PDB file of C-alpha atoms in Angstrom:
ATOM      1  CA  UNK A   1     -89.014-156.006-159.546  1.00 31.00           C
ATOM      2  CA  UNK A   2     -90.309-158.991-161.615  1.00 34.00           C
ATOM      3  CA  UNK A   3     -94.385-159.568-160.640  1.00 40.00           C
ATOM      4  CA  UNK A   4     -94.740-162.851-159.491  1.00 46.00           C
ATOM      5  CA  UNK A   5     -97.513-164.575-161.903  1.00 52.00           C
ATOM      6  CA  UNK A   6    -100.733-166.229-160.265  1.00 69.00           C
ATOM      7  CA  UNK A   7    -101.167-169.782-161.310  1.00 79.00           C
ATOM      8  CA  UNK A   8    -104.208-170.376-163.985  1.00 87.00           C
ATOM      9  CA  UNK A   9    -107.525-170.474-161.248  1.00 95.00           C
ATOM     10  CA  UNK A  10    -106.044-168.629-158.761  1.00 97.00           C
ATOM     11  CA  UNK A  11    -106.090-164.960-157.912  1.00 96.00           C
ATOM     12  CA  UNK A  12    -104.798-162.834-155.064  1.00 96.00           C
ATOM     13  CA  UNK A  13    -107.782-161.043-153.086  1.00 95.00           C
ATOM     14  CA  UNK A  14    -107.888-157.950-151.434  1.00 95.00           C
ATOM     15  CA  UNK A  15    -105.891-159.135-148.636  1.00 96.00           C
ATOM     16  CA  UNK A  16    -103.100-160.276-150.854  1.00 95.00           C
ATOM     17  CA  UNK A  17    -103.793-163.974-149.907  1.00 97.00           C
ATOM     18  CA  UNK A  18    -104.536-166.285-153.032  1.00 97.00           C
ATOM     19  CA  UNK A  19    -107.868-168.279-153.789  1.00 97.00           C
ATOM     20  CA  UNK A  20    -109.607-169.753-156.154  1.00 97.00           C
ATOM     21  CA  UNK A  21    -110.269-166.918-159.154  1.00 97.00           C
ATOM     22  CA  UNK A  22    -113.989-167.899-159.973  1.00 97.00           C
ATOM     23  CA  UNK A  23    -115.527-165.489-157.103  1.00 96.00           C
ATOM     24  CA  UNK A  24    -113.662-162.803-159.274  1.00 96.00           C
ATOM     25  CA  UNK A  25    -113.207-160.927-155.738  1.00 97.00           C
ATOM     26  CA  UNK A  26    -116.222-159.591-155.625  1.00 97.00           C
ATOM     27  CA  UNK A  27    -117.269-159.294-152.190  1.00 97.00           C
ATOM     28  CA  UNK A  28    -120.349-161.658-151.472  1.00 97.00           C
ATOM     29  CA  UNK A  29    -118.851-164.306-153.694  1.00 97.00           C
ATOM     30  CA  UNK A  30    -115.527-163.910-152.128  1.00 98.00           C
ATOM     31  CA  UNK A  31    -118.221-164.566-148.890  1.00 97.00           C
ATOM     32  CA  UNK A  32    -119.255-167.310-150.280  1.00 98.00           C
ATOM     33  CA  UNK A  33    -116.177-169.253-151.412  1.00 98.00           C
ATOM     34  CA  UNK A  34    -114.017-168.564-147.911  1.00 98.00           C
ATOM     35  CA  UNK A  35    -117.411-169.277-145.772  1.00 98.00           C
ATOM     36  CA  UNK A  36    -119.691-171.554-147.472  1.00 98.00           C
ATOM     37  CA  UNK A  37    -118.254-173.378-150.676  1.00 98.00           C
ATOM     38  CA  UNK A  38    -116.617-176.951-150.247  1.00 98.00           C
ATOM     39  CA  UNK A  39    -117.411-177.221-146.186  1.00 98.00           C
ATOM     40  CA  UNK A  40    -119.003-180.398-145.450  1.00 98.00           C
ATOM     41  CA  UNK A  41    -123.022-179.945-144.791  1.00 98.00           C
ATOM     42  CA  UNK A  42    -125.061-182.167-143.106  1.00 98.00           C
ATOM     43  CA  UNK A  43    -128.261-180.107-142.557  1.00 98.00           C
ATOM     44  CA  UNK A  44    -131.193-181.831-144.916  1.00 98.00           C
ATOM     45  CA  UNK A  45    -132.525-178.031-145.138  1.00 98.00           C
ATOM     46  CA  UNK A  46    -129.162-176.692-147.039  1.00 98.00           C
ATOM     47  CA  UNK A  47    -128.466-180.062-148.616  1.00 98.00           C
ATOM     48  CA  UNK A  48    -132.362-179.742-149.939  1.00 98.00           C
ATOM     49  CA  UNK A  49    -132.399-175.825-150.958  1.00 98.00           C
ATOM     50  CA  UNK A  50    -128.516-176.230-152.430  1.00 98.00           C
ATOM     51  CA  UNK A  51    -129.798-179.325-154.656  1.00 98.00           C
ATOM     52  CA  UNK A  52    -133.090-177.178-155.931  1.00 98.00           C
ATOM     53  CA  UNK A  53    -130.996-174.084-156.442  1.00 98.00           C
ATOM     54  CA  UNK A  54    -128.329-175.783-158.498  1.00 96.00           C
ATOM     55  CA  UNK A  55    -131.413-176.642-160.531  1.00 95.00           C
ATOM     56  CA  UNK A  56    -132.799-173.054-161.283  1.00 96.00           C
ATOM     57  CA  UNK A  57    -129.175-172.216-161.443  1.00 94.00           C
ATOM     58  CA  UNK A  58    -129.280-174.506-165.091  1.00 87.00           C
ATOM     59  CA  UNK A  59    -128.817-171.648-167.784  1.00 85.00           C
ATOM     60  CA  UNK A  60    -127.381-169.069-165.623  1.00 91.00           C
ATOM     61  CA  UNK A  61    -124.380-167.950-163.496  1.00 92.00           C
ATOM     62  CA  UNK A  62    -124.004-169.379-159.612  1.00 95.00           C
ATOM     63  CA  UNK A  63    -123.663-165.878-158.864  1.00 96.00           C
ATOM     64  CA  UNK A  64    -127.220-164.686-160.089  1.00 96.00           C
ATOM     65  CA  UNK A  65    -128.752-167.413-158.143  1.00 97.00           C
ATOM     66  CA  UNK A  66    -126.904-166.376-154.642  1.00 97.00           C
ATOM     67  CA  UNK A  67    -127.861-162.816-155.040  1.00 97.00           C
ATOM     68  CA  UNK A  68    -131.393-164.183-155.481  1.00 98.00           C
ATOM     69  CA  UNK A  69    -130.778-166.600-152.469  1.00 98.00           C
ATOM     70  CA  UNK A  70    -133.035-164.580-149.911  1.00 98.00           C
ATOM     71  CA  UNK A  71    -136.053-164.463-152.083  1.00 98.00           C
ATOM     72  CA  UNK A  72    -135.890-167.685-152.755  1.00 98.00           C
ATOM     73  CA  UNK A  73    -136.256-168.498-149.077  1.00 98.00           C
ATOM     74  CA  UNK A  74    -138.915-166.537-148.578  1.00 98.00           C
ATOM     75  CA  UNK A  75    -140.776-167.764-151.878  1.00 98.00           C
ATOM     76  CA  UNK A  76    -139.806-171.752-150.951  1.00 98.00           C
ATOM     77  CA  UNK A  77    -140.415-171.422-147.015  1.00 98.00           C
ATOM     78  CA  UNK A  78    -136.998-171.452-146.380  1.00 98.00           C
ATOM     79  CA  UNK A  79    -136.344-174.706-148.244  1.00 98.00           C
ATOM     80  CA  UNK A  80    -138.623-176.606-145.825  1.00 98.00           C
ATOM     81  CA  UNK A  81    -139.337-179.853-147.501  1.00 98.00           C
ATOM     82  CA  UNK A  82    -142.337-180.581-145.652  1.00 98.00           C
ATOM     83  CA  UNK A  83    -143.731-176.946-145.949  1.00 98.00           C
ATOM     84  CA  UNK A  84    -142.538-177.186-149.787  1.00 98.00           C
ATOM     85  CA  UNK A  85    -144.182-181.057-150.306  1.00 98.00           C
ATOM     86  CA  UNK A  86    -147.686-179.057-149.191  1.00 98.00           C
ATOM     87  CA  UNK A  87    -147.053-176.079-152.224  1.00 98.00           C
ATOM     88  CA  UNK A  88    -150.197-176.226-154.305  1.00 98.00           C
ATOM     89  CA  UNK A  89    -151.092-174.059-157.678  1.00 98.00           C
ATOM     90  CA  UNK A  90    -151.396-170.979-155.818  1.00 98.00           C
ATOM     91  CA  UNK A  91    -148.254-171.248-154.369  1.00 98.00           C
ATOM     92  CA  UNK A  92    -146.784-172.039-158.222  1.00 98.00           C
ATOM     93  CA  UNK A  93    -148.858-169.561-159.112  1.00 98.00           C
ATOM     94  CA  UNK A  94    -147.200-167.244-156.869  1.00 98.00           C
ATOM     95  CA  UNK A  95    -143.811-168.236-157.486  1.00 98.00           C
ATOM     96  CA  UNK A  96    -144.283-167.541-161.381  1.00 98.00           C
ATOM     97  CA  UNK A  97    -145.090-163.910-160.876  1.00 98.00           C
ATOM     98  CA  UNK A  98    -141.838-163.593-157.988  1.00 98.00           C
ATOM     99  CA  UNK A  99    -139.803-161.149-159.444  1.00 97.00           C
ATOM    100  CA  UNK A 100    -137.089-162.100-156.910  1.00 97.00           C
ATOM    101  CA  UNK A 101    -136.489-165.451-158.079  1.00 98.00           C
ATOM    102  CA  UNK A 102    -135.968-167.224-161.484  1.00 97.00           C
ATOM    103  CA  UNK A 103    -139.883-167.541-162.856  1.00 96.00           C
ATOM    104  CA  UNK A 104    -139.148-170.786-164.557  1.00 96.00           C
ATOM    105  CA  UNK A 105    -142.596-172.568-163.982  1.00 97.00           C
ATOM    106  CA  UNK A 106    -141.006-175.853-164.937  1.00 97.00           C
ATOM    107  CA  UNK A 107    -138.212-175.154-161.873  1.00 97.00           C
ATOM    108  CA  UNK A 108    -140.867-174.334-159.642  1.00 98.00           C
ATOM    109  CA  UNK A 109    -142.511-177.378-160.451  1.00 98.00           C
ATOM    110  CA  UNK A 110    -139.710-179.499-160.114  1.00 98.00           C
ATOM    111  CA  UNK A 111    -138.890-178.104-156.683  1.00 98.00           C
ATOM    112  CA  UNK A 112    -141.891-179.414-155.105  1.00 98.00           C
ATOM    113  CA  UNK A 113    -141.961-182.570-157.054  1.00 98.00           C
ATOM    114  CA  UNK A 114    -138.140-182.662-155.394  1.00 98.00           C
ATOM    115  CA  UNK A 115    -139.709-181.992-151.821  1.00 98.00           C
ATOM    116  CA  UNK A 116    -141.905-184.967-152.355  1.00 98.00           C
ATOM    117  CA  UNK A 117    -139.517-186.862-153.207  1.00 98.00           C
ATOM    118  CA  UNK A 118    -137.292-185.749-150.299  1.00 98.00           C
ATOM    119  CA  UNK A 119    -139.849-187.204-147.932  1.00 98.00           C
ATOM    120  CA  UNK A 120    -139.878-190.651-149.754  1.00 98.00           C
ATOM    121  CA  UNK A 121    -135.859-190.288-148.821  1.00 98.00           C
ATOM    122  CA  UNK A 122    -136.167-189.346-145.051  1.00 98.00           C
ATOM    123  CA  UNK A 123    -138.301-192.015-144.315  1.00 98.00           C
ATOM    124  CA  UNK A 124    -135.944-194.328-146.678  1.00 98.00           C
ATOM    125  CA  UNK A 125    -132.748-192.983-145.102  1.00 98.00           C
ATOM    126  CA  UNK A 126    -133.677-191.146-142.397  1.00 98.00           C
ATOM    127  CA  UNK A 127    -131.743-188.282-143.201  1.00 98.00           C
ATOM    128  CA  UNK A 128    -131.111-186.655-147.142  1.00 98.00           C
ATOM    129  CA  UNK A 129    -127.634-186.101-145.187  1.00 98.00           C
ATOM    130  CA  UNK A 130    -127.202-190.309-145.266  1.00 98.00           C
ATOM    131  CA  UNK A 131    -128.576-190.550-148.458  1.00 98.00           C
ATOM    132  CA  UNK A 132    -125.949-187.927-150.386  1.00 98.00           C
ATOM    133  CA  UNK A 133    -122.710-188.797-147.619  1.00 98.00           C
ATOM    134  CA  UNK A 134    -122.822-192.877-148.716  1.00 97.00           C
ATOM    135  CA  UNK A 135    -121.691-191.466-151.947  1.00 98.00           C
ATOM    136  CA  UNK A 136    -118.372-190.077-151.193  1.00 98.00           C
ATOM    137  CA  UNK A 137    -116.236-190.724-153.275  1.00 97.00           C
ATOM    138  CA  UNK A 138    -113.563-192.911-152.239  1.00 95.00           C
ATOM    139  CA  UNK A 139    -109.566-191.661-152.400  1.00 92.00           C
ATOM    140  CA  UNK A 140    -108.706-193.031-155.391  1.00 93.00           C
ATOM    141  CA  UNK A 141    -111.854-192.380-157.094  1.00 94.00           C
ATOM    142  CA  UNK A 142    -110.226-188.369-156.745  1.00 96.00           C
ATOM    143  CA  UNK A 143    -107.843-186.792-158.480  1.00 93.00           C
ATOM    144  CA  UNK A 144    -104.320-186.855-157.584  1.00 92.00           C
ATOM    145  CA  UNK A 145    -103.889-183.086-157.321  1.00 93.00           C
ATOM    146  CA  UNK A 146    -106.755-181.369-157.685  1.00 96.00           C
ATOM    147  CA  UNK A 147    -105.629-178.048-160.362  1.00 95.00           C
ATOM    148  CA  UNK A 148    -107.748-175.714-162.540  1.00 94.00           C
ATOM    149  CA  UNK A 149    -107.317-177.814-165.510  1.00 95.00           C
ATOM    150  CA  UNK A 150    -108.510-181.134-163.542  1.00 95.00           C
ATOM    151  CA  UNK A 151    -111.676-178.984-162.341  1.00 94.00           C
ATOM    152  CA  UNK A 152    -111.801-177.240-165.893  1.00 93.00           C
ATOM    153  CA  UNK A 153    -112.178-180.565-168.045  1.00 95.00           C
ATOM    154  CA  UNK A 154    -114.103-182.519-165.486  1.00 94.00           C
ATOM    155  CA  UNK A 155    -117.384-181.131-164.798  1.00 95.00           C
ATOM    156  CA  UNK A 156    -119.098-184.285-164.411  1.00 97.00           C
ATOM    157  CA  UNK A 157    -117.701-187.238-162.426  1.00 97.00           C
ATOM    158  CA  UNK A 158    -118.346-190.767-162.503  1.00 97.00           C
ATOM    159  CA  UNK A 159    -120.120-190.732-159.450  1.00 98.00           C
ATOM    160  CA  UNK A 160    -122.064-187.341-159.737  1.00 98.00           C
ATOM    161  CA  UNK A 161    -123.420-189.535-162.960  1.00 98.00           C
ATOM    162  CA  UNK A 162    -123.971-192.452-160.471  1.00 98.00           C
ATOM    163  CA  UNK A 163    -126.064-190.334-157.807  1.00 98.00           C
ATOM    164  CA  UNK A 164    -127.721-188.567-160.939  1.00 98.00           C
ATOM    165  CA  UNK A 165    -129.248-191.245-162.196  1.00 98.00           C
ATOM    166  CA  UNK A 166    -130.159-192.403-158.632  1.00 98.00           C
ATOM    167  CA  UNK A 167    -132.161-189.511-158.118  1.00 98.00           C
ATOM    168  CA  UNK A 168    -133.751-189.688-161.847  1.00 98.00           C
ATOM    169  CA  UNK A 169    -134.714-193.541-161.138  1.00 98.00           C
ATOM    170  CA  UNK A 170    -136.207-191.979-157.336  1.00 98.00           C
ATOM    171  CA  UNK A 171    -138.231-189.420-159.677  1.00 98.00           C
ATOM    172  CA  UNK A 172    -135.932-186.748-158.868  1.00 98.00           C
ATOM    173  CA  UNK A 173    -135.993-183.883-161.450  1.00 98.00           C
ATOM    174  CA  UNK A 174    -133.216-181.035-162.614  1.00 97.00           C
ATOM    175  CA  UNK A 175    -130.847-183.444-161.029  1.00 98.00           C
ATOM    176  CA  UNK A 176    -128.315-183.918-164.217  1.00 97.00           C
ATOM    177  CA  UNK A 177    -124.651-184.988-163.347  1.00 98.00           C
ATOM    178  CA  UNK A 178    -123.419-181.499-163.995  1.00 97.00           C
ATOM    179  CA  UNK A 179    -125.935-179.932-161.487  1.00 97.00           C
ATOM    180  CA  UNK A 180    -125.213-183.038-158.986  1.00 98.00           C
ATOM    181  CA  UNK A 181    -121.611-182.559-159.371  1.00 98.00           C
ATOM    182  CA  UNK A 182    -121.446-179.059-158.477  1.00 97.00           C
ATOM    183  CA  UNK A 183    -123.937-179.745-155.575  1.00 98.00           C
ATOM    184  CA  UNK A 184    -121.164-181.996-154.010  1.00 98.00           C
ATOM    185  CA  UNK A 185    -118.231-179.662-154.349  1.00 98.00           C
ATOM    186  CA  UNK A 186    -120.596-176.994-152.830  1.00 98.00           C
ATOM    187  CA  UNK A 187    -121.744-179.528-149.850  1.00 98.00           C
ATOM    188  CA  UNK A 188    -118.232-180.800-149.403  1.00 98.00           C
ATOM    189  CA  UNK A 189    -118.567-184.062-150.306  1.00 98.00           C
ATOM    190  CA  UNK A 190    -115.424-183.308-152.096  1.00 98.00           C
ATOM    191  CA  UNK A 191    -112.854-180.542-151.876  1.00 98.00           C
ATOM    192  CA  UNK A 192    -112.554-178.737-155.496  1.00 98.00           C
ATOM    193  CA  UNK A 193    -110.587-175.551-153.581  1.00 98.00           C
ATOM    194  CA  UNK A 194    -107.663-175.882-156.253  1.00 97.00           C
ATOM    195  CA  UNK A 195    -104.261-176.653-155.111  1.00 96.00           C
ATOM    196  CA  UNK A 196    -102.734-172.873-153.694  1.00 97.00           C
ATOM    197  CA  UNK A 197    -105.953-171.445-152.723  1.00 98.00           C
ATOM    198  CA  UNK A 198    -105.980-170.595-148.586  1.00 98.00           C
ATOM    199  CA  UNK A 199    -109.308-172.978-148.097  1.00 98.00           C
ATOM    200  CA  UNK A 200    -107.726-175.630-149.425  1.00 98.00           C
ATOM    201  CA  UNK A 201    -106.089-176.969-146.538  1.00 98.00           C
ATOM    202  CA  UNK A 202    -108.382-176.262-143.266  1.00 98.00           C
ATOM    203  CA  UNK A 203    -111.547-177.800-145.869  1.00 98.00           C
ATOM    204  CA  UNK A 204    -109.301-180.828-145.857  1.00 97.00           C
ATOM    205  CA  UNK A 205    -108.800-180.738-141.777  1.00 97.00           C
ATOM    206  CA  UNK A 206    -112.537-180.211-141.476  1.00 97.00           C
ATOM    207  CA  UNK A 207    -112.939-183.029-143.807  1.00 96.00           C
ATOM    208  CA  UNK A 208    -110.343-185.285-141.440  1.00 95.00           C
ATOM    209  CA  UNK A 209    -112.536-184.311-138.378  1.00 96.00           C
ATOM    210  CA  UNK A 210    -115.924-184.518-139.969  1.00 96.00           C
ATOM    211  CA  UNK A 211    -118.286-187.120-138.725  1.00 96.00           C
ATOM    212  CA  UNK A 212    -119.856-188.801-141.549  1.00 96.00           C
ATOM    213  CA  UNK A 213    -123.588-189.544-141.476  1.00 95.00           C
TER     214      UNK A 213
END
């Protein structure tokens, strides 16, 4: 018998079903792509922690920073933004000598500057949720068919660029239009689950059903 050939960015998992091939099946990133990745969020506390984590995740793999995830909870008061606005230099301080997170003072730094400015967006917007949603991008600002090599040679967009340099001009920092763009395919603001992986399709009923902020 002939073996039937898995399209480029796709990969059968342990149940024989196919998905998306960057969780490589291992078994908290398989977690993470069926659970978590590409489901619309509205909750300013995951919208907040995703955005600062993309940040520390500059340099390295996803997948180091979601086996950190945990401590970096506990070391950022579970992504509070008022409770992370308050951090002082002990708290820095702290977080440098965290072996459970990434020790990049200049991260730290930035997260807490990003709390900050956080608050100046809640009482702007109410909600980070209304800030990030009013940037969705519209249908034909998408792709027609959304493949590995689409996702492969776009890893910027024009309007992760626009909301990146919305946040830059708000004194957001680690907020490039890389980092922004994979913040919104994690959030859901679009659906990246390439065409023939199982999420693909009930992401895009939850999207139908969602109610927009």
């Amino acid at each position: 018998m002939t073996e039937i050939e898995t399209p480029k960015g796709l990969i059968a998992g342990p149940d024989g079903r196919t998905r998306c091939a960057w969780h490589g099946n291992l078994p908290d990133y398989l977690r993470y792509h069926d659970e978590e990745w590409g489901r619309p969020v509205t909750d300013d506390i995951r919208l907040f922690e995703k955005i600062c984590l993309e940040g520390f995740q500059s340099g390295l793999s996803w997948l180091t920073i979601l086996r950190k995830r945990q401590s970096f909870r506990a070391a950022f008061a579970g992504f509070d933004i008022d409770a992370v606005a308050d951090f002082g230099e002990e708290d820095i301080a702290r977080c440098v000598a965290d072996a459970g997170i990434v020790r990049h003072r200049g991260k730290i730094v930035s997260t807490i500057n990003n709390a900050r400015r956080a608050q100046d967006m809640r009482a702007e917007f109410g909600t980070l949720a209304r800030y990030f949603w009013r940037f969705e991008p519209a249908l034909h600002e998408r792709p027609s068919s959304v493949t590995h090599a689409e996702i492969a040679a776009n890893p910027t967009t024009p309007v992760s660029v626009r909301i990146s340099k919305d946040l830059k001009k708000r004194g957001w920092t680690f907020v490039g239009p890389t980092t922004v763009y994979a913040f919104m395919q994690a959030m859901g603001l679009v659906n990246d689950h390439i065409e023939g992986c199982i999420c693909r399709q009930p992401i895009e009923e939850l999207r139908a059903s969602f109610v927009r902020p």
